[in-house]
Amino acid sequence: AQTVTQSQPEMSVQEAETVTLSCTYDTSENNYYLFWYKQPPSRQMILVIRQEAYKQQNATENRFSVNFQKAAKSFSLKISDSQLGDTAMYFCAFIVSGTYKYIFGTGTRLKVLA
Amino acid sequence: NAGVTQTPKFQVLKTGQSMTLQCAQDMNHNSMYWYRQDPGMGLRLIYYSASEGTTDKGEVPNGYNVSRLNKREFSLRLESAAPSQTSVYFCASSEPIHSSYEQYFGPGTRLTVT
């Protein structure tokens, strides 16, 4: 069975600093997609970044980047120049290509401190 | 373009009561999903509909039923609510091939069963 593990229930970071959230997953499949979603206090789920497993290049979206290590089944999220608005719950998620069942991790609650 | 909408936003039920959570999307997506979010457990898939006319069980389907009314609408019914169904419920939609599996989420429904 596929699983997604986020081992950091809570983290904090000073404003303008860099923080890395970890995510590991387990699958025997070769083609899949990985995601980081952000859930601010408003509860709305927002896609932060997406990585296709067949792409070796790490995805980047402005201040957000990932470190995708396929062999190690690791997918960490780096947030640079942290802002107060980054305070949220962050979920790592995974889906095998051609299927419909997304698997979510249990989340990491990030607090950015002024 | 409203995206994914859910009604109601909040609901309190007594044990044994029934209710239907409504979800609609205006993005012409084929796939729709219902999740529940509980503290420390991330998002868990209840049911999904890969396309109009089909529905399938997810990870935690017991106590729920769904209806894919048409391409736009996907409802979730609790026939006899139990306190264990107290949760936040999210509806989501996606168009796997054309949007690289990105899911779009509704604002959520906070349900309390007393």
XYZ file of C-alpha atoms in Angstrom:
228
model
C 0.000 0.000 0.000
C 1.133 3.526 -0.709
C 1.844 5.745 2.268
C 2.957 9.331 2.864
C 4.777 10.276 6.055
C 5.337 13.745 7.443
C 7.441 13.320 10.553
C 7.316 16.939 11.768
C 3.915 17.708 13.339
C 4.905 21.306 14.116
C 7.652 23.690 13.106
C 8.421 27.348 13.543
C 10.685 29.739 11.691
C 11.640 33.386 12.035
C 10.356 35.751 9.413
C 12.781 36.051 6.447
C 14.513 32.780 7.365
C 14.441 29.501 5.435
C 12.646 26.366 6.574
C 12.446 22.846 5.176
C 9.478 20.528 5.667
C 10.091 16.835 5.168
C 7.973 14.206 3.440
C 8.681 10.592 2.618
C 6.489 8.218 0.686
C 6.359 4.572 -0.133
C 5.342 3.075 -3.464
C 6.443 0.398 -5.868
C 5.152 2.409 -8.839
C 7.393 4.370 -11.150
C 5.038 7.028 -12.518
C 3.412 9.311 -10.014
C 2.899 12.905 -8.949
C 3.787 14.575 -5.677
C 2.244 17.723 -4.227
C 2.541 20.156 -1.394
C -0.709 21.808 -0.338
C -1.050 24.712 2.058
C -4.020 25.106 4.403
C -4.090 28.515 6.115
C -6.435 29.262 9.027
C -9.163 30.006 6.480
C -9.212 26.228 5.875
C -8.966 26.592 2.082
C -6.561 24.062 0.537
C -4.153 25.699 -1.903
C -1.664 23.961 -4.167
C 1.866 25.176 -3.440
C 3.957 23.068 -5.778
C 3.808 19.904 -7.882
C 6.471 17.434 -9.024
C 6.189 14.788 -11.718
C 8.218 11.711 -10.807
C 9.616 11.344 -14.319
C 11.213 14.803 -14.133
C 14.619 14.868 -12.529
C 14.647 18.637 -12.173
C 13.273 19.883 -8.858
C 10.157 22.045 -9.128
C 10.316 25.699 -8.066
C 7.573 28.265 -7.533
C 8.907 31.637 -6.412
C 10.020 31.203 -2.773
C 8.981 27.549 -2.700
C 11.158 24.738 -3.989
C 11.362 20.999 -3.511
C 14.159 18.525 -3.064
C 12.914 15.410 -4.843
C 15.000 12.308 -4.216
C 13.268 9.512 -6.117
C 15.535 6.688 -4.999
C 15.172 7.715 -1.373
C 11.420 8.389 -1.842
C 11.818 11.781 -0.280
C 10.045 15.025 -1.228
C 10.912 17.959 1.014
C 9.616 21.521 0.696
C 11.906 24.490 1.199
C 10.391 27.876 1.929
C 12.820 30.749 1.509
C 12.416 34.252 2.932
C 9.525 33.069 5.123
C 6.620 35.460 5.474
C 3.903 35.736 8.117
C 1.393 34.671 5.480
C 3.179 31.325 5.177
C 1.779 30.351 8.586
C -0.390 27.344 7.768
C -0.723 23.591 7.815
C 1.231 21.982 4.973
C 0.239 18.635 3.501
C 2.326 16.393 1.296
C 0.284 14.287 -1.140
C 0.886 11.622 -3.766
C -0.986 9.943 -6.600
C -0.009 7.196 -9.005
C -0.506 8.123 -12.647
C -3.648 6.629 -14.127
C -5.363 6.253 -10.765
C -7.721 8.414 -8.752
C -6.748 7.844 -5.127
C -4.684 10.604 -3.618
C -2.769 9.805 -0.447
C -2.152 12.636 1.996
C 0.308 12.910 4.850
C -0.806 13.967 8.311
C 0.464 17.512 7.868
C 3.050 19.862 9.361
C 1.851 22.952 11.168
C 4.222 25.810 10.337
C 4.295 29.023 12.311
C 6.256 32.000 11.050
C 7.381 34.236 13.896
C 7.697 38.005 13.602
C -15.724 31.204 -12.101
C -16.572 29.990 -8.579
C -14.406 26.850 -8.679
C -15.634 24.274 -6.153
C -18.500 25.250 -3.876
C -19.844 23.392 -0.858
C -22.952 23.811 1.232
C -23.442 24.183 4.102
C -20.299 25.645 5.680
C -21.289 24.571 9.191
C -23.765 22.013 10.496
C -24.684 20.547 13.859
C -26.564 17.257 13.934
C -27.891 15.034 16.655
C -26.903 11.370 16.647
C -29.138 9.460 14.252
C -30.110 12.416 12.099
C -29.404 12.423 8.396
C -28.100 15.096 6.081
C -26.616 15.661 2.641
C -23.539 17.728 1.912
C -23.664 19.354 -1.490
C -20.739 20.011 -3.798
C -20.594 21.603 -7.233
C -17.773 22.555 -9.587
C -17.845 24.779 -12.651
C -14.502 23.758 -14.169
C -15.904 20.925 -16.300
C -13.797 18.406 -14.390
C -14.521 14.727 -14.781
C -13.297 13.576 -11.353
C -14.719 14.566 -7.985
C -13.853 13.544 -4.423
C -15.014 13.686 -0.832
C -12.501 13.803 2.013
C -12.723 14.141 5.741
C -10.081 15.935 7.786
C -9.491 15.023 11.406
C -6.784 16.395 13.722
C -3.522 14.509 13.313
C -4.849 12.366 10.468
C -4.594 14.541 7.386
C -7.170 14.143 4.652
C -8.739 10.750 4.162
C -10.667 9.826 1.036
C -14.274 8.815 1.646
C -15.569 8.321 -1.904
C -14.612 9.451 -5.346
C -16.184 9.652 -8.774
C -13.772 9.196 -11.653
C -16.378 10.374 -14.143
C -20.074 11.065 -14.384
C -22.034 7.908 -13.637
C -19.341 6.180 -11.584
C -18.534 6.204 -7.882
C -16.021 4.213 -5.859
C -15.105 3.755 -2.225
C -12.073 5.402 -0.767
C -10.267 4.726 2.470
C -13.126 5.443 4.936
C -16.523 4.882 3.222
C -18.474 3.319 6.092
C -21.480 5.381 7.170
C -21.569 7.439 3.980
C -23.218 7.321 0.577
C -22.597 9.460 -2.468
C -24.402 10.492 -5.625
C -22.835 11.894 -8.765
C -25.915 13.781 -9.886
C -24.340 15.092 -13.091
C -20.914 16.216 -14.210
C -21.045 19.292 -11.960
C -22.464 17.907 -8.721
C -21.332 15.272 -6.238
C -23.200 14.915 -2.947
C -22.304 13.106 0.254
C -25.034 11.684 2.477
C -24.908 10.650 6.109
C -27.928 8.407 6.687
C -27.610 8.106 10.470
C -25.015 10.479 11.873
C -22.677 9.316 14.631
C -20.322 11.342 16.852
C -17.384 9.647 15.067
C -18.437 11.522 11.937
C -17.674 14.876 13.545
C -15.091 16.269 11.145
C -14.349 18.815 8.460
C -15.456 17.601 5.044
C -13.860 18.705 1.809
C -15.023 18.236 -1.725
C -12.472 18.386 -4.535
C -12.363 18.044 -8.285
C -9.660 17.382 -10.840
C -9.043 16.737 -14.495
C -6.088 14.379 -14.190
C -4.698 14.384 -17.707
C -5.085 18.067 -18.507
C -4.069 19.525 -15.149
C -1.355 17.085 -14.110
C -3.522 15.712 -11.330
C -3.939 19.005 -9.478
C -6.973 18.914 -7.209
C -9.154 21.944 -6.584
C -10.807 22.060 -3.185
C -13.991 23.563 -1.844
C -13.993 25.650 1.347
C -15.013 22.743 3.562
C -17.963 21.918 5.815
C -17.478 21.692 9.565
C -19.870 19.045 10.867
C -20.488 18.382 14.536
C -22.537 15.393 15.654
C -23.711 15.506 19.269
